XYZ file of C-alpha atoms in Angstrom:
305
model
C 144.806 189.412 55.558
C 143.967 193.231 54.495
C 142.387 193.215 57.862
C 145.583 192.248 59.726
C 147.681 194.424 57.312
C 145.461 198.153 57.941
C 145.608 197.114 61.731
C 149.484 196.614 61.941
C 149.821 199.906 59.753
C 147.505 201.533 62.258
C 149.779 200.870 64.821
C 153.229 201.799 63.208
C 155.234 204.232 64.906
C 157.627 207.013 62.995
C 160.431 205.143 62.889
C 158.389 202.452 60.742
C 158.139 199.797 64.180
C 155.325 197.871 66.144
C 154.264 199.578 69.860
C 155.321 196.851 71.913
C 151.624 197.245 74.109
C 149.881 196.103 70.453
C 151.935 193.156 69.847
C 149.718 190.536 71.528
C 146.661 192.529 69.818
C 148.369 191.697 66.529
C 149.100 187.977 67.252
C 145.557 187.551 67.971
C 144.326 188.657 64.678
C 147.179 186.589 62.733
C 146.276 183.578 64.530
C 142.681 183.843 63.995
C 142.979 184.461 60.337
C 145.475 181.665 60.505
C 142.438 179.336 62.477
C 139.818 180.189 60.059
C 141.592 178.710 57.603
C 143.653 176.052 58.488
C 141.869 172.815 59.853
C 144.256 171.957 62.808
C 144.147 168.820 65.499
C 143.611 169.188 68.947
C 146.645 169.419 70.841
C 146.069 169.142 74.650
C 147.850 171.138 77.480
C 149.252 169.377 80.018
C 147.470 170.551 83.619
C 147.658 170.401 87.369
C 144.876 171.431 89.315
C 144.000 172.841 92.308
C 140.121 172.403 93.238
C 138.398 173.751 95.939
C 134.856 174.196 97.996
C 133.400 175.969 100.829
C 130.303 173.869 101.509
C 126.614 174.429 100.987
C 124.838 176.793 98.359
C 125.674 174.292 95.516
C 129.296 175.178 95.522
C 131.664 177.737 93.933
C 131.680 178.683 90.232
C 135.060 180.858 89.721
C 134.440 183.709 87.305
C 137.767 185.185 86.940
C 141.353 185.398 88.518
C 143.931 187.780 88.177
C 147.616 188.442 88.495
C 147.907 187.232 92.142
C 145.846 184.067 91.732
C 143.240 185.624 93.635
C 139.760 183.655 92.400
C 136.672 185.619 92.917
C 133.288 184.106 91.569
C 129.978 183.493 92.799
C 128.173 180.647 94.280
C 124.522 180.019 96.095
C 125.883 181.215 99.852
C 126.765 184.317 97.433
C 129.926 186.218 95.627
C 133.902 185.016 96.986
C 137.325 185.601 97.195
C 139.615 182.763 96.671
C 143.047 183.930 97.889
C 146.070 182.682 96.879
C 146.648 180.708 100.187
C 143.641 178.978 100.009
C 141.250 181.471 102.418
C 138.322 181.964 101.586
C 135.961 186.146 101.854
C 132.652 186.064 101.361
C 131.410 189.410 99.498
C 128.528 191.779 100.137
C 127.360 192.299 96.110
C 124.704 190.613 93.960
C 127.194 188.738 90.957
C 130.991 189.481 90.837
C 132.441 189.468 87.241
C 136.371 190.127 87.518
C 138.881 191.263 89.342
C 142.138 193.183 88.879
C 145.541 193.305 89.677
C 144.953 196.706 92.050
C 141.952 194.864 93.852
C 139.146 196.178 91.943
C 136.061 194.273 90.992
C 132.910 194.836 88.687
C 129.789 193.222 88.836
C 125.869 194.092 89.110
C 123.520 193.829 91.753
C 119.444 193.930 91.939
C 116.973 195.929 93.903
C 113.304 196.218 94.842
C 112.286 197.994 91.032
C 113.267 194.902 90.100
C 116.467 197.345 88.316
C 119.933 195.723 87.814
C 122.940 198.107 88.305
C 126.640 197.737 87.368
C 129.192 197.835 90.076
C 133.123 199.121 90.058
C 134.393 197.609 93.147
C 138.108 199.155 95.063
C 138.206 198.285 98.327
C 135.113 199.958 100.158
C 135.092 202.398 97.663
C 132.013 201.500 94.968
C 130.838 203.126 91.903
C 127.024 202.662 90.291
C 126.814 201.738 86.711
C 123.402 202.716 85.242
C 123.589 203.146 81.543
C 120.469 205.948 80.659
C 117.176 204.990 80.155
C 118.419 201.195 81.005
C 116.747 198.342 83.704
C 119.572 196.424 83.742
C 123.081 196.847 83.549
C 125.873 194.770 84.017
C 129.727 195.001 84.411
C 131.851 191.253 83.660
C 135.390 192.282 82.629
C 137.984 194.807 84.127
C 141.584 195.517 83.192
C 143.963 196.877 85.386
C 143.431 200.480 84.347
C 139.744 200.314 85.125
C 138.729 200.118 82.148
C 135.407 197.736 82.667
C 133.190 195.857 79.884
C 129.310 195.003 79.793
C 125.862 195.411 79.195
C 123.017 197.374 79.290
C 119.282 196.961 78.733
C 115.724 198.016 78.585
C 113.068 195.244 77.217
C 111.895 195.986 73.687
C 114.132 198.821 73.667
C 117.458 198.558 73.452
C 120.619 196.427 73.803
C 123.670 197.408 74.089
C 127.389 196.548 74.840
C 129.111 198.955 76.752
C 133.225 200.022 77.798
C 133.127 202.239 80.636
C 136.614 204.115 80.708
C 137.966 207.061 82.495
C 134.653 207.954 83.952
C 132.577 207.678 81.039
C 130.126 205.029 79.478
C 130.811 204.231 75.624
C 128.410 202.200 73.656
C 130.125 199.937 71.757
C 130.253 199.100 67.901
C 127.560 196.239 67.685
C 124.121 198.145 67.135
C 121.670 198.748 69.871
C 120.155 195.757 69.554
C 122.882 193.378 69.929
C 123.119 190.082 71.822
C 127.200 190.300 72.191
C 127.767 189.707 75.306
C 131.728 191.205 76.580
C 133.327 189.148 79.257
C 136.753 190.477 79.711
C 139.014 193.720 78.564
C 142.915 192.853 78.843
C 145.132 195.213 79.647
C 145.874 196.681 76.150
C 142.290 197.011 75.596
C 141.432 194.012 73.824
C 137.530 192.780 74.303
C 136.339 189.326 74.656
C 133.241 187.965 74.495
C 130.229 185.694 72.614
C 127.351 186.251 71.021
C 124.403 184.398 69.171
C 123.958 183.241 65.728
C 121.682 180.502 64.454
C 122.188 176.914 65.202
C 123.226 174.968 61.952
C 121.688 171.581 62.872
C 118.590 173.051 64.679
C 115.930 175.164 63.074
C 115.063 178.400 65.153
C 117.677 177.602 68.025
C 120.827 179.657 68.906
C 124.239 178.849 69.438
C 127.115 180.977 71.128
C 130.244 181.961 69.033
C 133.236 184.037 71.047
C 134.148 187.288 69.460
C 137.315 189.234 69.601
C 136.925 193.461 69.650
C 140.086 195.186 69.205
C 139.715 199.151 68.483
C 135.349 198.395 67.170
C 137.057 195.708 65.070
C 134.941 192.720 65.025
C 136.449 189.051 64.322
C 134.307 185.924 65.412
C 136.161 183.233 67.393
C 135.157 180.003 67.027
C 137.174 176.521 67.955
C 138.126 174.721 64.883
C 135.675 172.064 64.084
C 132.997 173.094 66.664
C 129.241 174.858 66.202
C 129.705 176.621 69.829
C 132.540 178.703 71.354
C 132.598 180.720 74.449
C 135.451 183.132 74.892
C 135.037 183.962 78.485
C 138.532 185.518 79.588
C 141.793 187.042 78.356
C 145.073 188.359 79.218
C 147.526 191.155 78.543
C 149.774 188.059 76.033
C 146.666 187.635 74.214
C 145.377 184.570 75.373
C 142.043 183.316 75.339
C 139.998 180.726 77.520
C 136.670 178.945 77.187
C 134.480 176.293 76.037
C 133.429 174.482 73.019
C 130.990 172.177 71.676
C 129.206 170.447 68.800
C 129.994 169.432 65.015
C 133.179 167.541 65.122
C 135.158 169.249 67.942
C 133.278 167.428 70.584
C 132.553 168.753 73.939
C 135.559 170.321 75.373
C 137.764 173.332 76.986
C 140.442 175.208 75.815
C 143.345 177.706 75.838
C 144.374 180.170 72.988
C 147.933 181.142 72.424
C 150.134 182.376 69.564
C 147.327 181.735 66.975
C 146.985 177.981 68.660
C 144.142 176.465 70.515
C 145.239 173.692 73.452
C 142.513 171.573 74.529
C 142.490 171.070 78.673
C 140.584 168.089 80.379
C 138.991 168.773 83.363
C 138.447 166.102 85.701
C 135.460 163.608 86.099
C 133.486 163.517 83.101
C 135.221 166.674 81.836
C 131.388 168.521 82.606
C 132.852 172.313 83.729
C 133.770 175.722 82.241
C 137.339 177.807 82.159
C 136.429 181.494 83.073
C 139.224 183.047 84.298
C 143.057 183.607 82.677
C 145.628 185.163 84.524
C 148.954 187.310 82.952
C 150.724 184.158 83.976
C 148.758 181.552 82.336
C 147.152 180.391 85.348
C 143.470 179.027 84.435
C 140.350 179.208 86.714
C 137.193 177.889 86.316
C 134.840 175.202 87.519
C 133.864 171.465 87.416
C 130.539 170.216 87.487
C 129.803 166.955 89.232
C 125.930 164.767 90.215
C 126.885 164.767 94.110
C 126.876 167.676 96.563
C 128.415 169.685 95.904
C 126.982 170.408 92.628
C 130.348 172.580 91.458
C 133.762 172.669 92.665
C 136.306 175.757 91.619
C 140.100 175.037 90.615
C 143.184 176.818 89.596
C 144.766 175.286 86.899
C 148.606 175.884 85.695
C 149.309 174.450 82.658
C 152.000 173.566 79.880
C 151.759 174.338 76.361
C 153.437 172.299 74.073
């Protein structure tokens, strides 16, 4: 709670108030202090889904969607846009991460050096990534201010995460040899993302946990019960979408909100992955299946109890 409380104060404004941007920012770190130590069932959203394919290539996999439920993600006949009416625009880049609500896109592509390079995407307009000295660098989450969030780097060198804002590349607060791994920035600049720690039940094996970065502070983000969490996207309200596994969670999907997490059943077995969260709650993602093909995107809009 002295955590919370120096963050809140951080934030006060003259007349002793809360900026309205930092509210969700707050209600993230009250509800995870509140899920670290409360043991809590799993309460499931109620969901309709929308899925979708384009043929071929082994199917969609959705990586993100934003404010105007367009999908974009990437599949084996290459990167898409899913809009909102259903059409479907293949894209000319390596691996698209997110998109904003202004159209812009980050990613990374690959070329002959065998060198991976960070993309900003806006409309035909494209700016290179390369973090110094790096081989690879990679762009996953943007916000609508263009603030984008990442990686960068060079075998048995370095590792870093990385925030590029306003023109310029910041290394972020988890050492240079880090395996956190940001997926998404929301709109009032908070950072989502997983990283690995050791695997309680298997010597010398890895596990991901989900991490939450607002301002360089660090907070893991884990699903009550479970040894695995993925925190793969998040909004401008503060909530949180992704995966979890393991211990005595089960397998299973989820949505954070107000310091709750919902659990969502995909369809079939349930085998799939939320990866996108729109500013209106709409969830993206995809469900794996044993025919062709071997993935099929949805849209999800769900209910919270």
């Amino acid at each position: 709670m002295h955590q919370i409380a120096r963050f809140i104060r951080s934030y006060q404004v003259e007349n002793g108030g809360i900026m309205h941007l930092h509210l969700g920012r707050i209600a993230i770190l009250i509800g995870l202090s509140a899920a670290a130590t409360l043991a809590q069932g799993q309460t499931p959203a109620s969901c309709t889904f929308t899925y979708f394919d384009f043929g071929g290539g082994g199917g969609p996999e959705p990586s993100g969607i934003n404010r105007w439920g367009n999908v974009v993600g990437n599949s084996g006949l290459g990167p898409f846009i899913r809009y909102r009416d259903g059409g479907i625009q293949s894209l000319p880049f390596g691996f698209v991460g997110k998109r904003n609500s202004k159209g812009a896109m980050v990613g990374e592509f690959s070329t002959q050096d065998n060198h991976t390079h960070g993309f900003i995407q806006n409309g035909s307009q494209r700016i290179v990534v390369d973090f110094p000295g790096a081989t690879h660098t990679e762009l996953r989450g943007i916000n609508m201010y263009g603030s984008a969030v990442g990686n960068a780097s060079a075998p048995g060198a370095f590792s870093v995460a990385i925030e590029v804002k306003n023109g310029k590349t910041i290394v972020l607060p988890f050492g240079t040899n880090t395996t956190a791994g940001p997926q998404a920035i929301s709109d009032t600049g908070l950072i989502v993302g997983n990283y690995e720690v050791p695997d309680p039940e298997i010597p010398d094996a890895v596990v991901d946990h989900g991490f939450v970065s607002i301002d360089g502070q660090f907070t893991d983000f884990v699903f009550p019960g479970a040894i695995s969490t993925t925190a793969n996207d998040v909004n401008a309200l503060g909530q949180i979408v992704g995966d979890f596994g393991g211990g005595t969670a089960g397998i299973g999907h989820y949505i954070y909100s107000n310091g709750k997490f919902f659990t969502v059943k995909l369809a079939g077995n349930g085998a799939g992955t939320i990866t996108g969260i729109n500013g209106y709650g709409t969830i993206t993602g995809a469900i794996f299946q044993n025919t062709e093909p071997s993935s099929r995107g949805f849209v999800g809009r769900c209910t919270l109890p």
